[in-house]
mmCIF file of C-alpha atoms in Angstrom:
data_model
loop_
_atom_site.group_PDB
_atom_site.id
_atom_site.type_symbol
_atom_site.label_atom_id
_atom_site.label_comp_id
_atom_site.label_asym_id
_atom_site.label_seq_id
_atom_site.Cartn_x
_atom_site.Cartn_y
_atom_site.Cartn_z
ATOM 1 C CA MET A 1 -4.897 19.894 -22.229
ATOM 2 C CA ARG A 2 -6.961 17.442 -24.325
ATOM 3 C CA HIS A 3 -4.870 14.552 -23.019
ATOM 4 C CA LEU A 4 -5.382 15.757 -19.440
ATOM 5 C CA LEU A 5 -9.165 15.949 -19.861
ATOM 6 C CA ARG A 6 -9.258 12.433 -21.345
ATOM 7 C CA ARG A 7 -7.300 11.043 -18.405
ATOM 8 C CA ILE A 8 -9.487 12.857 -15.868
ATOM 9 C CA LEU A 9 -12.645 11.418 -17.483
ATOM 10 C CA PHE A 10 -11.081 7.947 -17.553
ATOM 11 C CA TYR A 11 -10.175 8.035 -13.851
ATOM 12 C CA LEU A 12 -13.576 9.438 -12.891
ATOM 13 C CA PHE A 13 -15.189 6.493 -14.701
ATOM 14 C CA ALA A 14 -12.762 4.073 -13.009
ATOM 15 C CA ALA A 15 -13.601 5.604 -9.607
ATOM 16 C CA TRP A 16 -17.351 5.195 -10.282
ATOM 17 C CA ALA A 17 -16.777 1.551 -11.315
ATOM 18 C CA ALA A 18 -14.765 0.907 -8.133
ATOM 19 C CA ILE A 19 -17.482 2.483 -5.963
ATOM 20 C CA THR A 20 -20.207 0.451 -7.703
ATOM 21 C CA LEU A 21 -18.305 -2.829 -7.330
ATOM 22 C CA ASN A 22 -17.679 -1.927 -3.694
ATOM 23 C CA PHE A 23 -21.453 -1.719 -3.250
ATOM 24 C CA VAL A 24 -22.383 -4.840 -5.233
ATOM 25 C CA ILE A 25 -19.768 -7.418 -4.130
ATOM 26 C CA PRO A 26 -20.595 -7.471 -0.368
ATOM 27 C CA ARG A 27 -24.282 -7.927 -1.194
ATOM 28 C CA LEU A 28 -23.479 -10.969 -3.332
ATOM 29 C CA ALA A 29 -21.679 -12.612 -0.425
ATOM 30 C CA PRO A 30 -23.662 -15.049 1.727
ATOM 31 C CA GLY A 31 -24.784 -13.987 5.185
ATOM 32 C CA ASP A 32 -26.139 -10.836 6.788
ATOM 33 C CA PRO A 33 -23.923 -8.722 9.093
ATOM 34 C CA ALA A 34 -26.933 -7.806 11.236
ATOM 35 C CA ALA A 35 -27.818 -11.491 11.663
ATOM 36 C CA VAL A 36 -24.200 -12.281 12.576
ATOM 37 C CA LEU A 37 -24.226 -9.523 15.186
ATOM 38 C CA LEU A 38 -27.509 -10.727 16.652
ATOM 39 C CA GLY A 39 -26.190 -14.283 16.697
ATOM 40 C CA ASN A 40 -23.191 -13.125 18.730
ATOM 41 C CA LEU A 41 -25.476 -11.298 21.168
ATOM 42 C CA GLN A 42 -27.768 -14.298 21.577
ATOM 43 C CA SER A 43 -24.774 -16.594 22.174
ATOM 44 C CA ARG A 44 -24.035 -14.400 25.218
ATOM 45 C CA GLY A 45 -27.583 -14.866 26.463
ATOM 46 C CA ILE A 46 -28.895 -11.485 25.248
ATOM 47 C CA HIS A 47 -32.372 -11.825 23.681
ATOM 48 C CA VAL A 48 -33.279 -9.380 20.877
ATOM 49 C CA GLY A 49 -36.458 -9.048 18.846
ATOM 50 C CA ALA A 50 -37.406 -8.369 15.220
ATOM 51 C CA ALA A 51 -37.661 -4.618 15.784
ATOM 52 C CA TYR A 52 -34.096 -4.522 17.056
ATOM 53 C CA LEU A 53 -32.963 -6.517 13.985
ATOM 54 C CA LYS A 54 -34.561 -3.939 11.654
ATOM 55 C CA ALA A 55 -32.935 -1.104 13.604
ATOM 56 C CA ILE A 56 -29.515 -2.757 13.286
ATOM 57 C CA GLN A 57 -30.026 -3.334 9.547
ATOM 58 C CA ALA A 58 -30.959 0.306 9.059
ATOM 59 C CA GLU A 59 -27.908 1.400 11.049
ATOM 60 C CA LEU A 60 -25.617 -0.803 8.957
ATOM 61 C CA GLY A 61 -27.278 0.224 5.680
ATOM 62 C CA TYR A 62 -28.452 -3.308 4.902
ATOM 63 C CA ASN A 63 -32.207 -2.866 4.971
ATOM 64 C CA THR A 64 -33.056 -5.668 2.531
ATOM 65 C CA SER A 65 -36.728 -4.584 2.334
ATOM 66 C CA ASP A 66 -35.664 -1.748 -0.014
ATOM 67 C CA PRO A 67 -35.019 -2.505 -3.702
ATOM 68 C CA LEU A 68 -31.361 -2.710 -4.712
ATOM 69 C CA PRO A 69 -31.437 0.547 -6.783
ATOM 70 C CA VAL A 70 -32.786 2.404 -3.737
ATOM 71 C CA GLN A 71 -30.023 0.921 -1.589
ATOM 72 C CA TYR A 72 -27.475 1.973 -4.229
ATOM 73 C CA LEU A 73 -28.732 5.568 -4.265
ATOM 74 C CA ASP A 74 -28.675 5.648 -0.460
ATOM 75 C CA TYR A 75 -25.111 4.319 -0.583
ATOM 76 C CA LEU A 76 -24.010 7.054 -3.039
ATOM 77 C CA ASN A 77 -25.768 9.710 -0.958
ATOM 78 C CA SER A 78 -23.970 8.486 2.177
ATOM 79 C CA LEU A 79 -20.609 8.554 0.368
ATOM 80 C CA LEU A 80 -21.197 12.151 -0.773
ATOM 81 C CA HIS A 81 -21.796 13.072 2.877
ATOM 82 C CA GLY A 82 -18.704 11.176 4.061
ATOM 83 C CA ASN A 83 -20.770 8.521 5.807
ATOM 84 C CA LEU A 84 -19.317 5.016 5.411
ATOM 85 C CA GLY A 85 -21.500 3.438 8.085
ATOM 86 C CA VAL A 86 -20.503 2.046 11.456
ATOM 87 C CA ALA A 87 -17.960 -0.630 12.326
ATOM 88 C CA VAL A 88 -19.417 -3.533 14.280
ATOM 89 C CA THR A 89 -15.930 -4.709 15.317
ATOM 90 C CA SER A 90 -15.269 -1.325 16.980
ATOM 91 C CA SER A 91 -18.496 -1.085 19.004
ATOM 92 C CA PHE A 92 -20.451 0.817 16.317
ATOM 93 C CA GLU A 93 -17.759 3.471 15.923
ATOM 94 C CA PRO A 94 -18.028 5.332 12.564
ATOM 95 C CA VAL A 95 -15.975 3.623 9.850
ATOM 96 C CA THR A 96 -14.350 6.941 8.930
ATOM 97 C CA ASN A 97 -12.985 7.216 12.489
ATOM 98 C CA VAL A 98 -11.597 3.658 12.412
ATOM 99 C CA ILE A 99 -9.926 4.164 9.020
ATOM 100 C CA GLY A 100 -8.700 7.634 9.958
ATOM 101 C CA ARG A 101 -7.062 6.214 13.095
ATOM 102 C CA ASP A 102 -5.511 3.114 11.520
ATOM 103 C CA ILE A 103 -4.393 4.553 8.194
ATOM 104 C CA PHE A 104 -1.659 6.638 9.836
ATOM 105 C CA TRP A 105 0.003 3.422 11.009
ATOM 106 C CA SER A 106 -0.205 1.963 7.486
ATOM 107 C CA LEU A 107 1.007 5.156 5.816
ATOM 108 C CA GLY A 108 3.883 5.571 8.278
ATOM 109 C CA LEU A 109 5.067 2.001 7.838
ATOM 110 C CA GLY A 110 4.476 2.012 4.066
ATOM 111 C CA LEU A 111 6.130 5.356 3.322
ATOM 112 C CA VAL A 112 9.281 4.527 5.278
ATOM 113 C CA SER A 113 9.485 1.071 3.680
ATOM 114 C CA VAL A 114 8.883 2.273 0.102
ATOM 115 C CA ILE A 115 11.358 5.165 0.387
ATOM 116 C CA LEU A 116 14.011 2.864 1.881
ATOM 117 C CA SER A 117 13.536 0.127 -0.733
ATOM 118 C CA PHE A 118 13.444 2.720 -3.550
ATOM 119 C CA ALA A 119 16.665 4.450 -2.404
ATOM 120 C CA LEU A 120 18.557 1.211 -1.686
ATOM 121 C CA GLY A 121 17.305 -0.504 -4.851
ATOM 122 C CA CYS A 122 18.299 2.408 -7.092
ATOM 123 C CA LEU A 123 21.725 2.741 -5.430
ATOM 124 C CA VAL A 124 22.461 -0.981 -5.743
ATOM 125 C CA GLY A 125 21.189 -0.945 -9.356
ATOM 126 C CA ILE A 126 23.554 1.927 -10.230
ATOM 127 C CA ILE A 127 26.552 0.164 -8.667
ATOM 128 C CA VAL A 128 25.940 -3.292 -10.195
ATOM 129 C CA ALA A 129 25.291 -1.732 -13.626
ATOM 130 C CA TRP A 130 28.549 0.217 -13.385
ATOM 131 C CA LYS A 131 30.340 -3.001 -12.357
ATOM 132 C CA ARG A 132 28.453 -5.160 -14.864
ATOM 133 C CA GLY A 133 29.834 -8.707 -15.086
ATOM 134 C CA SER A 134 31.779 -8.375 -11.813
ATOM 135 C CA LEU A 135 31.494 -10.773 -8.872
ATOM 136 C CA LEU A 136 29.173 -8.304 -7.122
ATOM 137 C CA ASP A 137 26.788 -8.252 -10.107
ATOM 138 C CA THR A 138 26.944 -12.025 -10.488
ATOM 139 C CA ILE A 139 26.018 -12.725 -6.849
ATOM 140 C CA LEU A 140 23.767 -9.816 -5.856
ATOM 141 C CA SER A 141 21.310 -9.852 -8.771
ATOM 142 C CA PRO A 142 20.190 -13.505 -8.457
ATOM 143 C CA VAL A 143 20.110 -13.339 -4.637
ATOM 144 C CA LEU A 144 17.785 -10.321 -4.623
ATOM 145 C CA ASN A 145 15.678 -11.923 -7.350
ATOM 146 C CA PHE A 146 15.325 -15.046 -5.227
ATOM 147 C CA LEU A 147 14.260 -13.021 -2.179
ATOM 148 C CA SER A 148 11.703 -11.048 -4.211
ATOM 149 C CA ALA A 149 10.164 -14.315 -5.458
ATOM 150 C CA ILE A 150 9.200 -15.299 -1.891
ATOM 151 C CA PRO A 151 5.590 -14.267 -1.147
ATOM 152 C CA TYR A 152 5.140 -11.437 1.368
ATOM 153 C CA PHE A 153 3.430 -13.546 4.014
ATOM 154 C CA TRP A 154 6.073 -16.310 3.838
ATOM 155 C CA MET A 155 8.816 -13.725 4.150
ATOM 156 C CA ALA A 156 7.003 -12.116 7.077
ATOM 157 C CA LEU A 157 6.504 -15.457 8.836
ATOM 158 C CA LEU A 158 10.161 -16.418 8.325
ATOM 159 C CA ILE A 159 11.494 -13.099 9.647
ATOM 160 C CA LEU A 160 9.043 -13.185 12.559
ATOM 161 C CA TYR A 161 10.101 -16.727 13.491
ATOM 162 C CA ILE A 162 13.864 -16.049 13.321
ATOM 163 C CA PHE A 163 14.152 -12.541 14.835
ATOM 164 C CA GLY A 164 11.051 -12.498 16.999
ATOM 165 C CA PHE A 165 10.517 -16.048 18.248
ATOM 166 C CA GLU A 166 13.952 -17.730 18.167
ATOM 167 C CA LEU A 167 16.351 -14.829 18.794
ATOM 168 C CA ARG A 168 13.800 -12.648 20.674
ATOM 169 C CA TRP A 169 15.441 -9.482 19.349
ATOM 170 C CA PHE A 170 12.137 -7.851 18.366
ATOM 171 C CA PRO A 171 8.500 -8.033 19.573
ATOM 172 C CA LEU A 172 6.153 -10.513 17.916
ATOM 173 C CA THR A 173 3.055 -8.303 17.630
ATOM 174 C CA GLY A 174 1.709 -4.777 17.974
ATOM 175 C CA GLY A 175 2.666 -1.257 16.943
ATOM 176 C CA TYR A 176 4.103 -0.187 20.329
ATOM 177 C CA ASP A 177 4.496 -1.384 23.927
ATOM 178 C CA GLU A 178 0.906 -0.956 25.115
ATOM 179 C CA LEU A 179 1.689 -2.103 28.680
ATOM 180 C CA ASN A 180 4.503 0.308 29.515
ATOM 181 C CA VAL A 181 4.196 3.259 27.092
ATOM 182 C CA ASP A 182 1.366 5.776 26.716
ATOM 183 C CA PRO A 183 0.586 7.024 23.177
ATOM 184 C CA GLY A 184 1.811 10.573 22.516
ATOM 185 C CA TRP A 185 4.621 12.593 21.011
ATOM 186 C CA THR A 186 7.207 11.403 23.516
ATOM 187 C CA LEU A 187 10.615 9.865 22.923
ATOM 188 C CA ASP A 188 9.557 6.639 24.650
ATOM 189 C CA PHE A 189 6.516 6.244 22.395
ATOM 190 C CA ILE A 190 8.429 7.105 19.183
ATOM 191 C CA ALA A 191 11.244 4.714 20.105
ATOM 192 C CA SER A 192 8.701 1.987 20.848
ATOM 193 C CA VAL A 193 6.943 2.552 17.488
ATOM 194 C CA ILE A 194 10.267 2.344 15.615
ATOM 195 C CA TYR A 195 11.275 -0.779 17.543
ATOM 196 C CA HIS A 196 7.981 -2.530 16.750
ATOM 197 C CA GLY A 197 8.051 -1.399 13.100
ATOM 198 C CA ILE A 198 11.515 -2.744 12.232
ATOM 199 C CA LEU A 199 10.450 -6.297 11.325
ATOM 200 C CA PRO A 200 7.371 -5.305 9.218
ATOM 201 C CA ALA A 201 9.447 -2.657 7.412
ATOM 202 C CA LEU A 202 12.306 -5.128 6.871
ATOM 203 C CA THR A 203 9.869 -7.585 5.286
ATOM 204 C CA ILE A 204 8.550 -5.020 2.800
ATOM 205 C CA VAL A 205 12.040 -3.697 1.956
ATOM 206 C CA ILE A 206 13.523 -7.153 1.290
ATOM 207 C CA ALA A 207 10.518 -8.238 -0.778
ATOM 208 C CA SER A 208 10.462 -5.121 -2.991
ATOM 209 C CA ILE A 209 14.087 -4.019 -3.326
ATOM 210 C CA ALA A 210 14.854 -6.373 -6.240
ATOM 211 C CA GLY A 211 12.273 -4.725 -8.496
ATOM 212 C CA TRP A 212 13.844 -1.290 -8.063
ATOM 213 C CA MET A 213 17.350 -2.724 -8.451
ATOM 214 C CA LEU A 214 16.602 -4.611 -11.687
ATOM 215 C CA THR A 215 14.778 -1.688 -13.324
ATOM 216 C CA MET A 216 17.594 0.682 -12.409
ATOM 217 C CA ARG A 217 20.296 -1.767 -13.520
ATOM 218 C CA ASN A 218 18.749 -2.378 -16.947
ATOM 219 C CA SER A 219 18.027 1.290 -17.563
ATOM 220 C CA MET A 220 21.518 2.240 -16.386
ATOM 221 C CA ILE A 221 23.183 -0.278 -18.733
ATOM 222 C CA THR A 222 21.313 1.235 -21.694
ATOM 223 C CA THR A 223 22.248 4.767 -20.624
ATOM 224 C CA LEU A 224 25.931 3.913 -20.188
ATOM 225 C CA SER A 225 26.193 3.225 -23.926
ATOM 226 C CA GLU A 226 24.912 6.700 -24.867
ATOM 227 C CA ASP A 227 27.285 9.096 -26.622
ATOM 228 C CA TYR A 228 27.225 11.767 -23.913
ATOM 229 C CA VAL A 229 28.397 9.231 -21.308
ATOM 230 C CA LEU A 230 31.217 8.059 -23.579
ATOM 231 C CA MET A 231 32.152 11.715 -24.156
ATOM 232 C CA ALA A 232 32.258 12.329 -20.417
ATOM 233 C CA LYS A 233 34.588 9.353 -19.983
ATOM 234 C CA ALA A 234 36.795 10.572 -22.848
ATOM 235 C CA LYS A 235 37.073 13.997 -21.179
ATOM 236 C CA GLY A 236 38.406 12.272 -18.064
ATOM 237 C CA LEU A 237 35.658 13.358 -15.661
ATOM 238 C CA ARG A 238 35.507 11.791 -12.218
ATOM 239 C CA THR A 239 33.860 8.344 -12.098
ATOM 240 C CA SER A 240 31.332 9.367 -9.432
ATOM 241 C CA ARG A 241 30.269 12.383 -11.515
ATOM 242 C CA ILE A 242 29.733 10.291 -14.657
ATOM 243 C CA MET A 243 27.913 7.598 -12.700
ATOM 244 C CA PHE A 244 25.445 9.815 -10.825
ATOM 245 C CA ALA A 245 25.244 13.166 -12.687
ATOM 246 C CA TYR A 246 25.296 11.828 -16.249
ATOM 247 C CA ALA A 247 24.080 8.208 -16.330
ATOM 248 C CA ALA A 248 21.926 7.715 -13.207
ATOM 249 C CA ARG A 249 20.154 11.059 -13.601
ATOM 250 C CA ASN A 250 18.583 9.918 -16.883
ATOM 251 C CA ALA A 251 18.318 6.233 -16.067
ATOM 252 C CA ILE A 252 16.198 6.876 -12.975
ATOM 253 C CA LEU A 253 13.171 8.217 -14.916
ATOM 254 C CA PRO A 254 11.355 4.825 -15.199
ATOM 255 C CA ASN A 255 11.865 4.265 -11.477
ATOM 256 C CA VAL A 256 10.440 7.702 -10.631
ATOM 257 C CA ALA A 257 7.192 6.827 -12.422
ATOM 258 C CA GLY A 258 7.175 3.433 -10.693
ATOM 259 C CA PHE A 259 7.747 5.117 -7.336
ATOM 260 C CA ALA A 260 4.645 7.283 -7.792
ATOM 261 C CA ILE A 261 2.578 4.201 -8.630
ATOM 262 C CA SER A 262 3.963 2.257 -5.661
ATOM 263 C CA LEU A 263 2.776 5.021 -3.314
ATOM 264 C CA GLY A 264 -0.771 4.089 -4.248
ATOM 265 C CA PHE A 265 -0.105 0.473 -3.327
ATOM 266 C CA ILE A 266 1.216 1.358 0.143
ATOM 267 C CA VAL A 267 -2.121 0.685 1.789
ATOM 268 C CA GLY A 268 -3.092 -2.373 -0.243
ATOM 269 C CA GLY A 269 0.347 -3.910 -0.696
ATOM 270 C CA GLN A 270 1.150 -4.385 2.979
ATOM 271 C CA LEU A 271 -2.139 -5.913 4.127
ATOM 272 C CA LEU A 272 -0.652 -9.389 4.585
ATOM 273 C CA THR A 273 2.400 -8.019 6.390
ATOM 274 C CA GLU A 274 0.177 -6.171 8.878
ATOM 275 C CA MET A 275 -1.908 -9.298 9.400
ATOM 276 C CA VAL A 276 1.149 -11.476 10.144
ATOM 277 C CA PHE A 277 2.649 -8.973 12.601
ATOM 278 C CA SER A 278 -0.745 -7.902 14.035
ATOM 279 C CA TYR A 279 0.344 -4.364 13.186
ATOM 280 C CA PRO A 280 -2.431 -1.824 13.968
ATOM 281 C CA GLY A 281 -2.917 -0.588 10.384
ATOM 282 C CA ILE A 282 -5.964 -0.934 8.179
ATOM 283 C CA GLY A 283 -4.695 -4.335 6.987
ATOM 284 C CA TYR A 284 -5.155 -5.711 10.482
ATOM 285 C CA SER A 285 -8.540 -3.957 10.698
ATOM 286 C CA LEU A 286 -9.514 -5.633 7.422
ATOM 287 C CA LEU A 287 -8.634 -9.033 8.879
ATOM 288 C CA GLN A 288 -10.857 -8.354 11.908
ATOM 289 C CA ALA A 289 -13.648 -7.082 9.645
ATOM 290 C CA VAL A 290 -13.546 -10.265 7.536
ATOM 291 C CA GLN A 291 -13.553 -12.493 10.615
ATOM 292 C CA ASN A 292 -16.618 -10.665 12.017
ATOM 293 C CA GLN A 293 -18.354 -10.127 8.637
ATOM 294 C CA ASP A 294 -18.233 -6.386 9.241
ATOM 295 C CA TYR A 295 -19.247 -5.356 5.712
ATOM 296 C CA SER A 296 -19.257 -1.610 6.356
ATOM 297 C CA LEU A 297 -15.651 -1.627 7.517
ATOM 298 C CA MET A 298 -14.608 -3.922 4.636
ATOM 299 C CA GLN A 299 -16.304 -1.631 2.116
ATOM 300 C CA GLY A 300 -14.642 1.433 3.615
ATOM 301 C CA ILE A 301 -11.159 -0.116 3.516
ATOM 302 C CA PHE A 302 -11.585 -1.437 -0.043
ATOM 303 C CA LEU A 303 -12.802 1.990 -1.136
ATOM 304 C CA VAL A 304 -9.790 3.734 0.398
ATOM 305 C CA VAL A 305 -7.406 1.225 -1.239
ATOM 306 C CA ALA A 306 -9.085 1.530 -4.670
ATOM 307 C CA LEU A 307 -9.188 5.335 -4.648
ATOM 308 C CA GLY A 308 -5.588 5.473 -3.393
ATOM 309 C CA VAL A 309 -4.370 3.284 -6.268
ATOM 310 C CA LEU A 310 -6.343 5.297 -8.853
ATOM 311 C CA GLY A 311 -5.066 8.610 -7.462
ATOM 312 C CA ALA A 312 -1.452 7.411 -7.491
ATOM 313 C CA ASN A 313 -1.757 6.115 -11.066
ATOM 314 C CA PHE A 314 -3.180 9.462 -12.165
ATOM 315 C CA LEU A 315 -0.304 11.353 -10.532
ATOM 316 C CA ALA A 316 2.201 8.938 -12.104
ATOM 317 C CA GLU A 317 0.773 9.586 -15.568
ATOM 318 C CA LEU A 318 0.933 13.338 -15.008
ATOM 319 C CA SER A 319 4.512 13.189 -13.741
ATOM 320 C CA TYR A 320 5.626 10.992 -16.640
ATOM 321 C CA ALA A 321 4.044 13.350 -19.191
ATOM 322 C CA PHE A 322 5.712 16.286 -17.430
ATOM 323 C CA LEU A 323 9.157 14.644 -17.382
ATOM 324 C CA ASP A 324 9.042 13.371 -20.989
ATOM 325 C CA PRO A 325 7.570 15.821 -23.574
ATOM 326 C CA ARG A 326 7.353 13.001 -26.158
ATOM 327 C CA VAL A 327 4.567 11.425 -24.081
ATOM 328 C CA ARG A 328 2.507 14.636 -24.251
ATOM 329 C CA LEU A 329 2.974 14.962 -27.997
ATOM 330 C CA GLU A 330 2.118 11.326 -28.749
ATOM 331 C CA ARG A 331 -0.997 11.259 -26.568
ATOM 332 C CA SER A 332 -2.303 14.643 -27.741
ATOM 333 C CA ALA A 333 -2.063 13.627 -31.395
#
């Protein structure tokens, strides 16, 4: 219990630090989002006055006439009431609505990709560890390592160029066929979403599968030398039973903790992939927010990413302490 309370206090402090940095950093950046918006309006021939500028600043929460501590307290008060401001890039739509709409695309793509890469990586790690030193182990391990060393955006660009532009097997952009399919729980819409999500998901799976495979392979090799595995072999048990029920069951513990942590990076880890494929998740919204200096939307997305990572790390620590009693004893001492 004492360990749990310490971790809760630590993550509450980390959350406060993330919220404070989320308030300070945009205000250190040059430029004023209200001035940018007014500049865009004036470039279209729309004349606005000083009163309108003050109204826009108040709406965006950037009333620079107030001292910074007052702005900070207003910011915290707005957060407590679930008010993240309005998104200029979405015609002054509330930021919570924009994030709430786009995050389902990011979570859907990220969850499917992480689960696929986790399952495939662990399975390949088990097999290559069991066949350690074989031709399969010799070829597969360095190839997957090489693929994982390629940055996400380069991998995404390469896959997009080959399968989307040259071969024309998959669409280049978007989350579904906006011209011919209406959004809804229909087979046409679901099939279109899957079809458009194959290349982004493939990018994330290829880039992350090596990490799962290597962790599982190394842990599996250590487990295979344990006495209970040797005893199982001496008793003549089936190979598949020894591999999965005896060795892999214990070797997978480090990957389980890593899987919980990776869930927190779903939103933040695929930002570049969404930008390359113009996928309608919050990564693509972040790109539009940066291009238009939409600070409210940027702050909202950064806050969601930071709190998601902290929450996933907290759950990972709890799950690891639950799975391994030695962790509880050491940290409570």
